[in-house]
Amino acid sequence: MKGSRQFCWSVVKRTLYVSPKTQVDTSTVPSSRDTSVLVSPPQSDEAALYVHWPYCLRRCSYCNFNKYIPRSVSHSAMRECLQKETETLLNLSQVFRITSVFFGGGTPSLAQPATIAAVLETISQHAQLSKGAEVTLEVNPTPAGMSKLKDFVQAGINRLSIGVQSLNDEDLTVLGRDHSSQHALHTISEARRLCPGRVSVDVMFGRPGQSVASWEKELEELLCVCDDHVSLYQLTLERGTQLFKQVERGELTVPGEDITAAMYRSAREVLEKRGYRQYEVSNFARGGAVSEHNLGYWRAQQYIGVGPGAHGRFVPLSAGADQREARTQTLEPDVWMSEVQKSGHATRRRLPLNRLELLEEVLVMGLRMVDGITHQHWEMFSPSDDLHAFFGQPGDVQELQQRGLLILDDRGLRCSWEGLALLDSMLPTLLVQLETHVLRKGQQRNQICPPSQHREGRQAR
Amino acid sequence: MQLSSINIRRQIMPLMRRFLDLKICRIRRRTDAYSTVCTLVRHRWMRSVVIRLPKQLCQEYSSSSTPKAGIDMSDFPVDKIRNFSIIAHIDHGKSTLADRLLEITGAIVKTEKNKQVLDKLQVERERGITVKAQTASLFYTHQDETYLLNLIDTPGHVDFSYEVSRSISACQGVLLVVDANQGIQAQTVANFYLAFEAQLAIIPVINKIDLKNADPERVEKQIEKVFDIPTEECIRISAKQGTNVDQVLKEVVKRIPPPTARKEDPFKALVFDSTFDPYRGVVANIALFGGRVSKGDKITSAHLGKTYEVNELGILRPDEHPTNTLYGGQVGYIVAGMKDVTEAQIGDTFYHHKQPVEALPGFKPAKAMVFAGMYPVDQSEYTALRSAVEKLTLNDSSVAVQRDSSLALGAGWRLGFLGLLHMEVFNQRLEQEYNASVIVTAPTVPYKAVLTSAKLIKEHGQEEITIVNPAQFPDKSMVSEYLEPMVLGTIIAPDDFTGKIMTLCLNRRAIQKNMVYIDEHRVMMKYLFPLNEIVVDFYDSLKSMSSGYASFDYEDAGYQPANLIKMDFFLNGKPVEELTTIVHKDKAYSVGKAMCERLKDSIPRQMFEIAVQAAIGSKVIARETIKAYRKNVLAKCYGGDITRKMKLLKKQAEGKKKMRRIGNIEVPKDAFINVLKRKEK
């Protein structure tokens, strides 16, 4: 117990890379109850890389994401800083290979193609970025965005994710989008021409005034034009957005719980019928055209987050750490930029994840996939106790299995078709079970051997 | 002129108090001229501010500054003592008047922040009510004589009228405060009669005359009509603005008789309140009915016959202020090494060791009107909760405590309260002051049953038993008759609401006893209610249907036979023990249906369907269904969403541990009490 805390402090002291503003949240530094630290997470020589472009031209009425509507953007400064931070964090993580890159935002299609090229170039200089690696760009289907697609592809982008959201022009206005359905259709076809088989469209349901029938019709329409990948999002009302206020004031009404449930269900059926296999709660792919980058998140693989407000999960190896950290970059672009210029990176918050916290993320993210968590997958994070040991005991989790919502078998742990729609209701139960098990094991170990020997550490290794 | 002087007073008074107290006091005693004081004040502190201070200020100020260090209580013979309480309907400004009296007499420094100084508990300040009576000794100079005025504050809510009667027993007079806008309210009447029956001098004070809608004339007429007090005896004040408050003090001195105690008699004191201090033990508030008592004296409790040595005594101003001796007619506190509150029973008489006196009449013990089970959310917290309950009941002897245990809820207590507010306040204090988390069962009233079964009679040792736990309600086959407690309720409201109120009362099985107009527009109605009909939400319903204009108070009215049955509630066939209720047979169906509907609304959807049922014996009389969740999954979750998502899930997982589980159904622990409290549809 004591050992691990000291260990963490030593990490802090030794980390020269950390900018002065970085805070280490000591409250969650390996908590007193969990003593064993998972020393080297799997594939620590690999990571995915996310780049955040924080700017948008306008504010969508439903969005509470980290984005800024600037009067002007200094593209060259942004480019330099993104490159600089990429370089610093790659060195810090000491990863050997970058498995995929994702440019998200904000509206990353507002960035100059040269910026994308420069960042990719930096990655290649400091790690291996294989030719086939997936490099995705989020695209707003505006005429301006469309005209740049070719240049983006030339810069190294090989997958395009298009934020269509809706094919209904009135709805697009309500959502505050800066494109029309016509723009969307043109952008899709241009994208398919440039990256055949590697275009994804985002579409949103549960919009104000939407009915199940109109949603089904719209989806059918979309499937006629789209490529091999579809992401479905339910519109969520976020506090502080314009849409939230409009709904609160009664100016707009969003469909109720039962209707959105029906929309989700029918979309899953329609997509399945048209050959799109669901592989995650909101993602569907035809012919295996899954998003490797996003799968990485759900498989709890390492990722490096670059850019204002970007999140990362990796072991900062060169700082002497052997524990994965949850890292967040500074939110505001201007502050982020000056920090990067000063310290090479702008990591605002570092939170070492202990064994329990890491397993929690593995569980929560893993169960979002239709294939769930395989035994091999779990074993990488929990070599000593398998899924049966955690979730095969009589209790609430077993009840979920008996009710046919959750499946634990030779393959691993996953949701049933029905269960996937109820995942968020099941997760608290699963998390309680996970914590109880970890705590019980911790107690047993402490009883068997005196804590001073730190057997836990060795076991985890 | 008026305005500016007030402003100046506000600014300078604290300063003046701090620096000038004693000096001015001496000057003031030697001379009669206020101007001397004023000159000094100006000379020292206000060179450029004020030339002439208003006369009133000087007067206030000088009276504030009388005895400071080392008060000699022998300076106050009985004819210089007045013991009084302020009684009022809730929100009529009792605590604000007390604040002003304290300020004027210098017991507290006058600042903007003096709001309900005597309300010390967090719950009192949050709810704006007084729960625990407090005492303050004030020094007031009137016509060159310094008087000792003992103000005994009283709680305002109907649940706490027992405390009012206790406070009154230590007094010779009361200030009956009535809101100049609202006029006489139900508790005004109840409190008036408490004081009237105790034969105290009653000074009617009409407060809030600064309000736009104030109509003091109408209120004076009401007072004349209902209480038979001539209109000219009323004092019109605004406690908030301080208007005429000084007049109140003058009248206290003039109209309230001094206590009749004699210093020469043997020591005899009434314990009218007690609190518990973890370091010193019991602190008893006493009123001396005769003789004197000093530090080191040996005193005996008439009730227990135990003898104690006085370690500390003094007056309350309102903070404890030790003195050497207290004399007949005075009021103060005493610490005498008592370790248990039961040793200083309220109503007990203390006398000097070996000088026994006839004990004072004392009071009826507080009578619990409402009972509820209290259990720790998690049995592992039992010990902690027990110590919290013990500590809290030390300071509130009106709570009846009984150990209890239930199959579903484990070990806990059955507690008796003076009313539902009292229960809520107790619960809130447990949570706020002791950080305890509890499950509270449906409140019930003390029913009685006349047993016929010889076996049961033998078991209980008597034919008539009192049932405070619905789980122990005996079956009809073993009972010749059930009895329910009744109360006589007083409702005062504008006559526009008469029809609505009559309907409400009828629905509550009440019988009208009488109805009179107290002025052209206000009606006072008396109803005989079954207690269980008013316990939970009657007051709220009455308030909301009358837009807050109706007021209510009640008093005990014995027992009456009633056709009672026990009703159980089930979630997916599993009984919910917290909700088991005793109801009148005629109301079983409507109560069952309403409760099921409310349960449906307060239990969140879960992953399976939930049947909510009400049953009498094995017969289901009402049913509702809570549909299962069809979908509950966040639409998207990528790298940037994980942290937020995990935080939310962890919070939900923590919340899960605190839920009350019935079978596999999770119920937020406040759902049940909310179910019981909801207003009628």
PDB file of N, CA, C and O in Angstrom, chain A residues 111-152:
ATOM      1  N   ALA A 111      -9.234  22.238 -41.055  1.00  0.00           N
ATOM      2  CA  ALA A 111      -7.776  22.345 -41.018  1.00  0.00           C
ATOM      3  C   ALA A 111      -7.231  22.308 -42.443  1.00  0.00           C
ATOM      4  O   ALA A 111      -7.901  21.836 -43.357  1.00  0.00           O
ATOM      5  N   GLN A 112      -6.025  22.824 -42.596  1.00  0.00           N
ATOM      6  CA  GLN A 112      -5.423  22.760 -43.928  1.00  0.00           C
ATOM      7  C   GLN A 112      -4.859  21.360 -44.149  1.00  0.00           C
ATOM      8  O   GLN A 112      -4.279  20.766 -43.231  1.00  0.00           O
ATOM      9  N   PRO A 113      -5.034  20.842 -45.356  1.00  0.00           N
ATOM     10  CA  PRO A 113      -4.468  19.509 -45.631  1.00  0.00           C
ATOM     11  C   PRO A 113      -2.985  19.438 -45.271  1.00  0.00           C
ATOM     12  O   PRO A 113      -2.516  18.398 -44.814  1.00  0.00           O
ATOM     13  N   ALA A 114      -2.292  20.554 -45.418  1.00  0.00           N
ATOM     14  CA  ALA A 114      -0.859  20.559 -45.090  1.00  0.00           C
ATOM     15  C   ALA A 114      -0.623  20.247 -43.624  1.00  0.00           C
ATOM     16  O   ALA A 114       0.374  19.634 -43.240  1.00  0.00           O
ATOM     17  N   THR A 115      -1.573  20.687 -42.747  1.00  0.00           N
ATOM     18  CA  THR A 115      -1.452  20.419 -41.321  1.00  0.00           C
ATOM     19  C   THR A 115      -1.547  18.917 -41.064  1.00  0.00           C
ATOM     20  O   THR A 115      -0.770  18.331 -40.305  1.00  0.00           O
ATOM     21  N   ILE A 116      -2.534  18.297 -41.725  1.00  0.00           N
ATOM     22  CA  ILE A 116      -2.719  16.852 -41.577  1.00  0.00           C
ATOM     23  C   ILE A 116      -1.432  16.148 -42.022  1.00  0.00           C
ATOM     24  O   ILE A 116      -0.908  15.269 -41.327  1.00  0.00           O
ATOM     25  N   ALA A 117      -0.918  16.570 -43.174  1.00  0.00           N
ATOM     26  CA  ALA A 117       0.293  15.944 -43.713  1.00  0.00           C
ATOM     27  C   ALA A 117       1.456  16.106 -42.751  1.00  0.00           C
ATOM     28  O   ALA A 117       2.221  15.170 -42.497  1.00  0.00           O
ATOM     29  N   ALA A 118       1.542  17.309 -42.165  1.00  0.00           N
ATOM     30  CA  ALA A 118       2.662  17.586 -41.260  1.00  0.00           C
ATOM     31  C   ALA A 118       2.600  16.704 -40.024  1.00  0.00           C
ATOM     32  O   ALA A 118       3.612  16.164 -39.573  1.00  0.00           O
ATOM     33  N   VAL A 119       1.395  16.545 -39.462  1.00  0.00           N
ATOM     34  CA  VAL A 119       1.255  15.719 -38.258  1.00  0.00           C
ATOM     35  C   VAL A 119       1.610  14.270 -38.584  1.00  0.00           C
ATOM     36  O   VAL A 119       2.336  13.604 -37.835  1.00  0.00           O
ATOM     37  N   LEU A 120       1.102  13.794 -39.722  1.00  0.00           N
ATOM     38  CA  LEU A 120       1.400  12.413 -40.099  1.00  0.00           C
ATOM     39  C   LEU A 120       2.904  12.222 -40.317  1.00  0.00           C
ATOM     40  O   LEU A 120       3.478  11.191 -39.950  1.00  0.00           O
ATOM     41  N   GLU A 121       3.513  13.238 -40.866  1.00  0.00           N
ATOM     42  CA  GLU A 121       4.954  13.199 -41.095  1.00  0.00           C
ATOM     43  C   GLU A 121       5.698  13.084 -39.756  1.00  0.00           C
ATOM     44  O   GLU A 121       6.616  12.275 -39.590  1.00  0.00           O
ATOM     45  N   THR A 122       5.263  13.891 -38.792  1.00  0.00           N
ATOM     46  CA  THR A 122       5.884  13.865 -37.465  1.00  0.00           C
ATOM     47  C   THR A 122       5.756  12.474 -36.841  1.00  0.00           C
ATOM     48  O   THR A 122       6.697  11.953 -36.247  1.00  0.00           O
ATOM     49  N   ILE A 123       4.554  11.893 -36.989  1.00  0.00           N
ATOM     50  CA  ILE A 123       4.344  10.559 -36.425  1.00  0.00           C
ATOM     51  C   ILE A 123       5.357   9.586 -37.039  1.00  0.00           C
ATOM     52  O   ILE A 123       6.024   8.821 -36.334  1.00  0.00           O
ATOM     53  N   SER A 124       5.447   9.642 -38.349  1.00  0.00           N
ATOM     54  CA  SER A 124       6.346   8.704 -39.033  1.00  0.00           C
ATOM     55  C   SER A 124       7.798   8.877 -38.596  1.00  0.00           C
ATOM     56  O   SER A 124       8.570   7.923 -38.598  1.00  0.00           O
ATOM     57  N   GLN A 125       8.145  10.105 -38.245  1.00  0.00           N
ATOM     58  CA  GLN A 125       9.533  10.339 -37.834  1.00  0.00           C
ATOM     59  C   GLN A 125       9.840   9.716 -36.480  1.00  0.00           C
ATOM     60  O   GLN A 125      10.971   9.367 -36.181  1.00  0.00           O
ATOM     61  N   HIS A 126       8.816   9.590 -35.620  1.00  0.00           N
ATOM     62  CA  HIS A 126       9.070   9.144 -34.252  1.00  0.00           C
ATOM     63  C   HIS A 126       8.517   7.779 -33.927  1.00  0.00           C
ATOM     64  O   HIS A 126       8.732   7.258 -32.840  1.00  0.00           O
ATOM     65  N   ALA A 127       7.765   7.218 -34.826  1.00  0.00           N
ATOM     66  CA  ALA A 127       7.249   5.866 -34.619  1.00  0.00           C
ATOM     67  C   ALA A 127       6.960   5.259 -35.977  1.00  0.00           C
ATOM     68  O   ALA A 127       7.001   5.956 -36.997  1.00  0.00           O
ATOM     69  N   GLN A 128       6.654   3.991 -35.936  1.00  0.00           N
ATOM     70  CA  GLN A 128       6.334   3.338 -37.191  1.00  0.00           C
ATOM     71  C   GLN A 128       4.867   3.572 -37.512  1.00  0.00           C
ATOM     72  O   GLN A 128       4.001   3.324 -36.679  1.00  0.00           O
ATOM     73  N   LEU A 129       4.583   4.103 -38.668  1.00  0.00           N
ATOM     74  CA  LEU A 129       3.196   4.240 -39.100  1.00  0.00           C
ATOM     75  C   LEU A 129       3.085   3.485 -40.410  1.00  0.00           C
ATOM     76  O   LEU A 129       3.487   3.976 -41.459  1.00  0.00           O
ATOM     77  N   SER A 130       2.586   2.266 -40.309  1.00  0.00           N
ATOM     78  CA  SER A 130       2.621   1.401 -41.487  1.00  0.00           C
ATOM     79  C   SER A 130       1.704   1.944 -42.574  1.00  0.00           C
ATOM     80  O   SER A 130       0.767   2.694 -42.305  1.00  0.00           O
ATOM     81  N   LYS A 131       1.995   1.578 -43.758  1.00  0.00           N
ATOM     82  CA  LYS A 131       1.267   2.089 -44.931  1.00  0.00           C
ATOM     83  C   LYS A 131      -0.226   1.836 -44.839  1.00  0.00           C
ATOM     84  O   LYS A 131      -1.043   2.656 -45.165  1.00  0.00           O
ATOM     85  N   GLY A 132      -0.565   0.659 -44.357  1.00  0.00           N
ATOM     86  CA  GLY A 132      -1.973   0.283 -44.309  1.00  0.00           C
ATOM     87  C   GLY A 132      -2.723   0.851 -43.119  1.00  0.00           C
ATOM     88  O   GLY A 132      -3.934   0.684 -43.007  1.00  0.00           O
ATOM     89  N   ALA A 133      -2.039   1.522 -42.233  1.00  0.00           N
ATOM     90  CA  ALA A 133      -2.687   1.988 -41.002  1.00  0.00           C
ATOM     91  C   ALA A 133      -3.856   2.909 -41.325  1.00  0.00           C
ATOM     92  O   ALA A 133      -3.770   3.738 -42.235  1.00  0.00           O
ATOM     93  N   GLU A 134      -4.921   2.736 -40.581  1.00  0.00           N
ATOM     94  CA  GLU A 134      -6.146   3.521 -40.796  1.00  0.00           C
ATOM     95  C   GLU A 134      -5.917   4.970 -40.350  1.00  0.00           C
ATOM     96  O   GLU A 134      -5.491   5.216 -39.226  1.00  0.00           O
ATOM     97  N   VAL A 135      -6.175   5.915 -41.245  1.00  0.00           N
ATOM     98  CA  VAL A 135      -6.042   7.334 -40.889  1.00  0.00           C
ATOM     99  C   VAL A 135      -7.355   8.022 -41.247  1.00  0.00           C
ATOM    100  O   VAL A 135      -7.661   8.242 -42.415  1.00  0.00           O
ATOM    101  N   THR A 136      -8.137   8.301 -40.244  1.00  0.00           N
ATOM    102  CA  THR A 136      -9.494   8.807 -40.470  1.00  0.00           C
ATOM    103  C   THR A 136      -9.568  10.311 -40.260  1.00  0.00           C
ATOM    104  O   THR A 136      -8.907  10.860 -39.388  1.00  0.00           O
ATOM    105  N   LEU A 137     -10.431  10.951 -41.040  1.00  0.00           N
ATOM    106  CA  LEU A 137     -10.711  12.370 -40.840  1.00  0.00           C
ATOM    107  C   LEU A 137     -12.222  12.537 -40.723  1.00  0.00           C
ATOM    108  O   LEU A 137     -12.991  11.988 -41.511  1.00  0.00           O
ATOM    109  N   GLU A 138     -12.639  13.295 -39.713  1.00  0.00           N
ATOM    110  CA  GLU A 138     -14.053  13.657 -39.603  1.00  0.00           C
ATOM    111  C   GLU A 138     -14.329  14.790 -40.572  1.00  0.00           C
ATOM    112  O   GLU A 138     -13.589  15.774 -40.598  1.00  0.00           O
ATOM    113  N   VAL A 139     -15.420  14.671 -41.331  1.00  0.00           N
ATOM    114  CA  VAL A 139     -15.696  15.662 -42.364  1.00  0.00           C
ATOM    115  C   VAL A 139     -17.093  16.234 -42.178  1.00  0.00           C
ATOM    116  O   VAL A 139     -18.047  15.492 -41.981  1.00  0.00           O
ATOM    117  N   ASN A 140     -17.196  17.547 -42.231  1.00  0.00           N
ATOM    118  CA  ASN A 140     -18.503  18.185 -42.286  1.00  0.00           C
ATOM    119  C   ASN A 140     -18.900  18.271 -43.751  1.00  0.00           C
ATOM    120  O   ASN A 140     -18.138  18.800 -44.556  1.00  0.00           O
ATOM    121  N   PRO A 141     -20.082  17.792 -44.102  1.00  0.00           N
ATOM    122  CA  PRO A 141     -20.422  17.717 -45.537  1.00  0.00           C
ATOM    123  C   PRO A 141     -20.817  19.063 -46.120  1.00  0.00           C
ATOM    124  O   PRO A 141     -21.918  19.225 -46.646  1.00  0.00           O
ATOM    125  N   THR A 142     -19.927  20.025 -46.034  1.00  0.00           N
ATOM    126  CA  THR A 142     -20.174  21.335 -46.647  1.00  0.00           C
ATOM    127  C   THR A 142     -19.442  21.386 -47.978  1.00  0.00           C
ATOM    128  O   THR A 142     -18.486  20.634 -48.183  1.00  0.00           O
ATOM    129  N   PRO A 143     -19.867  22.273 -48.872  1.00  0.00           N
ATOM    130  CA  PRO A 143     -19.175  22.364 -50.171  1.00  0.00           C
ATOM    131  C   PRO A 143     -17.681  22.647 -49.997  1.00  0.00           C
ATOM    132  O   PRO A 143     -16.845  22.070 -50.685  1.00  0.00           O
ATOM    133  N   ALA A 144     -17.367  23.514 -49.003  1.00  0.00           N
ATOM    134  CA  ALA A 144     -15.960  23.856 -48.785  1.00  0.00           C
ATOM    135  C   ALA A 144     -15.171  22.622 -48.369  1.00  0.00           C
ATOM    136  O   ALA A 144     -14.053  22.383 -48.850  1.00  0.00           O
ATOM    137  N   GLY A 145     -15.787  21.820 -47.459  1.00  0.00           N
ATOM    138  CA  GLY A 145     -15.114  20.606 -46.998  1.00  0.00           C
ATOM    139  C   GLY A 145     -14.898  19.651 -48.153  1.00  0.00           C
ATOM    140  O   GLY A 145     -13.828  19.046 -48.287  1.00  0.00           O
ATOM    141  N   MET A 146     -15.942  19.552 -48.993  1.00  0.00           N
ATOM    142  CA  MET A 146     -15.880  18.587 -50.076  1.00  0.00           C
ATOM    143  C   MET A 146     -14.739  18.896 -51.042  1.00  0.00           C
ATOM    144  O   MET A 146     -14.031  18.004 -51.488  1.00  0.00           O
ATOM    145  N   SER A 147     -14.574  20.175 -51.314  1.00  0.00           N
ATOM    146  CA  SER A 147     -13.565  20.549 -52.302  1.00  0.00           C
ATOM    147  C   SER A 147     -12.158  20.210 -51.820  1.00  0.00           C
ATOM    148  O   SER A 147     -11.235  20.092 -52.612  1.00  0.00           O
ATOM    149  N   LYS A 148     -11.999  20.063 -50.479  1.00  0.00           N
ATOM    150  CA  LYS A 148     -10.660  19.790 -49.967  1.00  0.00           C
ATOM    151  C   LYS A 148     -10.380  18.297 -49.829  1.00  0.00           C
ATOM    152  O   LYS A 148      -9.261  17.900 -49.487  1.00  0.00           O
ATOM    153  N   LEU A 149     -11.422  17.474 -50.043  1.00  0.00           N
ATOM    154  CA  LEU A 149     -11.253  16.048 -49.753  1.00  0.00           C
ATOM    155  C   LEU A 149     -10.056  15.442 -50.480  1.00  0.00           C
ATOM    156  O   LEU A 149      -9.302  14.656 -49.913  1.00  0.00           O
ATOM    157  N   LYS A 150      -9.916  15.831 -51.742  1.00  0.00           N
ATOM    158  CA  LYS A 150      -8.847  15.255 -52.546  1.00  0.00           C
ATOM    159  C   LYS A 150      -7.482  15.537 -51.918  1.00  0.00           C
ATOM    160  O   LYS A 150      -6.633  14.659 -51.809  1.00  0.00           O
ATOM    161  N   ASP A 151      -7.336  16.790 -51.476  1.00  0.00           N
ATOM    162  CA  ASP A 151      -6.064  17.175 -50.869  1.00  0.00           C
ATOM    163  C   ASP A 151      -5.810  16.418 -49.573  1.00  0.00           C
ATOM    164  O   ASP A 151      -4.683  16.065 -49.251  1.00  0.00           O
ATOM    165  N   PHE A 152      -6.897  16.202 -48.811  1.00  0.00           N
ATOM    166  CA  PHE A 152      -6.743  15.449 -47.564  1.00  0.00           C
ATOM    167  C   PHE A 152      -6.254  14.032 -47.845  1.00  0.00           C
ATOM    168  O   PHE A 152      -5.372  13.511 -47.173  1.00  0.00           O
TER     169      PHE A 152
END
